CSV table of C-alpha atoms in Angstrom, one decimal:
chain,number,residue,atom,x,y,z
K,1132,MET,CA,49.5,-58.4,-14.0
K,1133,SER,CA,46.3,-59.4,-15.7
K,1134,LYS,CA,44.7,-59.4,-11.9
K,1135,LEU,CA,46.8,-56.2,-10.8
K,1136,LYS,CA,46.2,-54.4,-13.9
K,1137,ASN,CA,42.2,-55.6,-14.1
K,1138,ALA,CA,41.7,-54.7,-9.8
K,1139,GLY,CA,43.3,-50.9,-11.3
K,1140,GLN,CA,40.8,-50.5,-14.1
K,1141,PHE,CA,38.4,-51.5,-11.8
K,1142,LEU,CA,39.2,-48.9,-9.0
K,1143,LYS,CA,39.1,-46.3,-11.5
K,1144,LEU,CA,36.1,-47.4,-12.7
K,1145,TYR,CA,34.6,-47.6,-8.9
K,1146,TRP,CA,35.6,-43.7,-8.4
K,1147,ARG,CA,34.3,-42.6,-12.0
K,1148,ILE,CA,31.0,-44.5,-10.7
K,1149,ILE,CA,31.1,-42.3,-7.0
K,1150,LEU,CA,32.0,-39.0,-9.2
K,1151,ALA,CA,28.9,-39.5,-11.0
K,1152,CYS,CA,26.9,-40.3,-8.1
K,1153,VAL,CA,28.5,-37.5,-6.2
K,1154,ILE,CA,27.9,-34.8,-9.2
K,1155,ALA,CA,24.6,-36.5,-9.8
K,1156,GLY,CA,23.0,-35.5,-6.4
K,1157,GLY,CA,24.9,-32.5,-5.5
K,1158,GLY,CA,22.8,-31.6,-8.8
K,1159,ILE,CA,19.6,-33.0,-7.6
K,1160,ALA,CA,20.4,-31.4,-4.8
K,1161,LEU,CA,21.2,-27.8,-5.8
K,1162,LEU,CA,17.4,-28.6,-7.8
K,1163,PHE,CA,15.6,-29.2,-4.5
K,1164,GLY,CA,17.2,-27.0,-2.6
K,1165,SER,CA,16.5,-24.3,-4.9
K,1166,ILE,CA,12.8,-25.3,-5.2
K,1167,PHE,CA,12.1,-25.7,-1.0
K,1168,VAL,CA,13.9,-22.1,-0.3
K,1169,GLU,CA,12.5,-19.9,1.4
K,1170,THR,CA,14.1,-16.9,-0.4
K,1171,GLU,CA,14.0,-13.8,2.4
K,1172,GLN,CA,12.0,-12.1,-0.4
K,1173,ASP,CA,9.0,-15.2,0.0
K,1174,GLU,CA,9.5,-14.7,3.8
K,1175,VAL,CA,8.6,-10.2,3.2
K,1176,ALA,CA,5.6,-11.8,1.7
K,1177,GLU,CA,4.0,-13.8,3.2
K,1178,VAL,CA,4.3,-11.4,6.6
K,1179,ILE,CA,2.2,-9.1,3.9
K,1180,ASP,CA,-0.2,-12.1,3.6
K,1181,LEU,CA,-1.0,-12.1,7.7
K,1182,MET,CA,-0.5,-8.7,7.6
K,1183,GLU,CA,-4.3,-8.3,4.9
K,1184,GLU,CA,-5.6,-11.7,6.6
K,1185,SER,CA,-5.0,-10.5,10.6
K,1186,LEU,CA,-6.9,-6.7,9.0
K,1187,GLN,CA,-9.3,-8.9,7.5
K,1188,GLU,CA,-10.8,-11.0,10.7
K,1189,GLY,CA,-10.2,-7.5,12.3
K,1190,GLN,CA,-7.8,-9.1,14.7
K,1191,VAL,CA,-5.5,-6.3,15.0
K,1192,ASP,CA,-3.1,-7.3,17.9
K,1193,ARG,CA,-2.3,-10.3,15.5
K,1194,PHE,CA,-1.7,-7.7,12.9
K,1195,MET,CA,0.6,-5.7,15.7
K,1196,THR,CA,2.8,-8.2,16.1
K,1197,HIS,CA,4.1,-8.0,12.5
K,1198,ILE,CA,5.2,-4.2,13.5
K,1199,ALA,CA,8.5,-3.5,15.1
K,1200,PRO,CA,8.7,-3.1,19.1
K,1201,ASP,CA,10.0,0.5,18.9
K,1202,TYR,CA,7.7,1.6,15.4
K,1203,MET,CA,8.1,5.2,15.5
K,1204,HIS,CA,7.4,7.2,12.7
K,1205,GLN,CA,5.9,10.5,11.8
K,1206,GLY,CA,5.0,10.8,14.7
K,1207,LEU,CA,2.8,8.2,15.4
K,1208,ASP,CA,4.1,5.0,17.8
K,1209,LYS,CA,3.4,0.7,17.8
K,1210,GLN,CA,0.8,1.1,20.8
K,1211,THR,CA,-0.9,4.8,19.0
K,1212,MET,CA,-1.2,2.4,15.8
K,1213,ALA,CA,-3.7,0.4,17.2
K,1214,ARG,CA,-5.5,2.4,19.3
K,1215,LEU,CA,-6.3,4.3,15.8
K,1216,ALA,CA,-6.7,0.4,13.8
K,1217,ARG,CA,-9.1,-0.8,16.9
K,1218,GLU,CA,-10.8,2.3,16.4
K,1219,THR,CA,-11.3,2.2,12.7
K,1220,ILE,CA,-12.4,-0.8,13.2
K,1221,ASP,CA,-14.9,-0.1,15.6
K,1222,ARG,CA,-16.4,3.0,14.0
K,1223,TYR,CA,-16.5,1.1,9.7
K,1224,GLY,CA,-16.1,-3.0,10.7
K,1225,LYS,CA,-13.6,-6.2,9.6
K,1226,PRO,CA,-12.2,-3.9,6.3
K,1227,ASN,CA,-12.4,-6.0,2.4
K,1228,ILE,CA,-9.3,-5.7,1.2
K,1229,TRP,CA,-7.5,-6.3,-1.8
K,1230,VAL,CA,-3.7,-6.4,-2.4
K,1231,ARG,CA,-3.8,-5.2,-5.8
K,1232,SER,CA,-0.3,-5.2,-6.6
K,1233,ARG,CA,3.4,-5.9,-4.5
K,1234,SER,CA,6.4,-4.1,-5.5
K,1235,TYR,CA,9.5,-5.9,-3.4
K,1236,ASN,CA,13.6,-4.3,-3.0
K,1237,VAL,CA,15.0,-6.9,-1.1
K,1238,ARG,CA,18.6,-7.6,0.2
K,1239,LYS,CA,20.2,-8.3,3.3
K,1240,GLY,CA,17.5,-8.1,6.2
K,1241,LEU,CA,16.0,-4.5,5.0
K,1242,ALA,CA,13.4,-4.7,2.2
K,1243,THR,CA,11.2,-2.2,0.5
K,1244,VAL,CA,6.9,-2.9,-0.6
K,1245,LYS,CA,5.3,-0.8,-2.1
K,1246,LEU,CA,1.8,-1.8,-1.8
K,1247,ASN,CA,-1.8,-1.2,-4.4
K,1248,ILE,CA,-4.5,-1.5,-2.0
K,1249,VAL,CA,-8.3,-1.8,-2.5
K,1250,ALA,CA,-10.9,-1.2,0.7
K,1251,ARG,CA,-14.0,-1.1,1.5
K,1252,ALA,CA,-15.8,-0.3,4.4
K,1253,THR,CA,-18.8,-3.6,6.0
K,1254,LYS,CA,-20.7,-1.8,8.8
K,1255,ARG,CA,-23.8,-1.2,7.9
K,1256,GLY,CA,-25.5,2.2,7.7
K,1257,PHE,CA,-23.1,3.8,6.3
K,1258,ARG,CA,-23.0,5.9,3.2
K,1259,MET,CA,-19.6,5.5,2.7
K,1260,ARG,CA,-19.2,1.8,1.7
K,1261,ALA,CA,-17.6,2.8,-1.5
K,1262,ILE,CA,-14.2,1.6,-2.8
K,1263,SER,CA,-10.8,3.1,-1.0
K,1264,ARG,CA,-7.4,2.7,-3.5
K,1265,SER,CA,-4.6,3.6,-1.7
K,1266,GLU,CA,-0.6,3.4,-1.9
K,1267,TRP,CA,1.6,2.4,0.4
K,1268,ARG,CA,5.4,1.6,1.1
K,1269,LEU,CA,6.9,-0.3,4.1
K,1270,SER,CA,10.7,-0.4,5.2
K,1271,MET,CA,10.7,-3.4,6.7
K,1272,VAL,CA,14.0,-5.2,8.5
K,1273,LYS,CA,14.5,-8.6,9.4
K,1274,ARG,CA,15.6,-9.1,13.5
K,1275,GLY,CA,16.9,-12.8,14.3
K,1276,GLU,CA,14.2,-14.7,12.1
K,1277,LYS,CA,11.9,-12.4,12.0
K,1278,TRP,CA,10.6,-9.9,9.2
K,1279,TYR,CA,8.6,-6.6,11.3
K,1280,VAL,CA,7.6,-3.6,9.6
K,1281,ARG,CA,9.3,-0.6,10.5
K,1282,LYS,CA,7.8,2.4,8.8
K,1283,ILE,CA,4.4,2.5,7.1
K,1284,THR,CA,4.3,5.6,4.3
K,1285,PRO,CA,0.2,6.1,2.5
K,1286,LEU,CA,1.9,7.1,-0.7
K,1287,SER,CA,-1.6,7.7,-2.1
K,1288,PHE,CA,-5.4,7.6,-1.6
K,1289,ASN,CA,-8.3,7.6,-4.0
K,1290,GLY,CA,-5.8,9.1,-6.8
K,1291,ASN,CA,-5.0,12.0,-4.5
K,1292,ALA,CA,-1.3,12.0,-3.3
K,1293,VAL,CA,-0.1,12.0,0.8
K,1294,THR,CA,2.7,12.7,2.3
K,1295,ASP,CA,2.6,11.5,5.7
K,1296,MET,CA,-0.5,9.3,8.3
K,1297,LYS,CA,-1.8,13.3,9.2
K,1298,SER,CA,-2.5,14.1,4.9
K,1299,LEU,CA,-4.0,11.5,4.9
K,1300,ALA,CA,-6.1,11.5,7.5
K,1301,SER,CA,-7.3,15.2,6.1
K,1302,PHE,CA,-8.0,13.8,3.5
K,1303,ALA,CA,-9.8,10.6,4.6
K,1304,SER,CA,-11.7,13.6,6.7
K,1305,ARG,CA,-12.8,15.1,4.0
K,1306,LEU,CA,-14.1,12.6,2.0
K,1307,TRP,CA,-16.2,11.2,4.9
K,1308,LYS,CA,-17.8,15.4,5.4
K,1309,GLN,CA,-18.8,15.3,1.8
K,1310,GLU,CA,-19.7,11.8,1.7
K,1311,ASN,CA,-21.9,12.0,4.3
K,1312,GLY,CA,-23.2,15.1,4.9
K,1313,GLY,CA,-21.3,15.6,8.2
K,1314,GLY,CA,-19.2,14.6,10.9
K,1315,MET,CA,-16.9,12.1,11.8
K,1316,PRO,CA,-19.5,9.2,13.8
């Protein structure tokens, strides 16, 4: 009887040790999982970083890979946006861009990102090499495993409210004429 009792105690102890190992292992896995699992906000932040880097390097095609294939917002489609970006970089040079602040609202495959950006043209010969400040709102969607920008909305330029790309272009053109005494180059 004592051998049976000892065997029973051994089995209880054995299962308690197994249970403790499973609980400890699960806790460790949960800890490492929370450290190494990338959240949707992390994924969106990575896309914003890649877009910023692409513009600074003047790589419009790489920048455009993050724009939704069916992009159409405020009368601007993806093809026109790419053309305007190339023309702007050709005219003013690769921009120096600093994203000063970001705020994210991300949930279930949709994201809104508000960016506060400081930029400066780099091409020599322009008096308008002053720093410009602007705020933007990007609406993003996750399709499969990839995040895409589906809307880009300017909110302000150098402290002046703008409502759309047309008003931003108009304001920038007026500023250029004031600072450089004439038409666009």
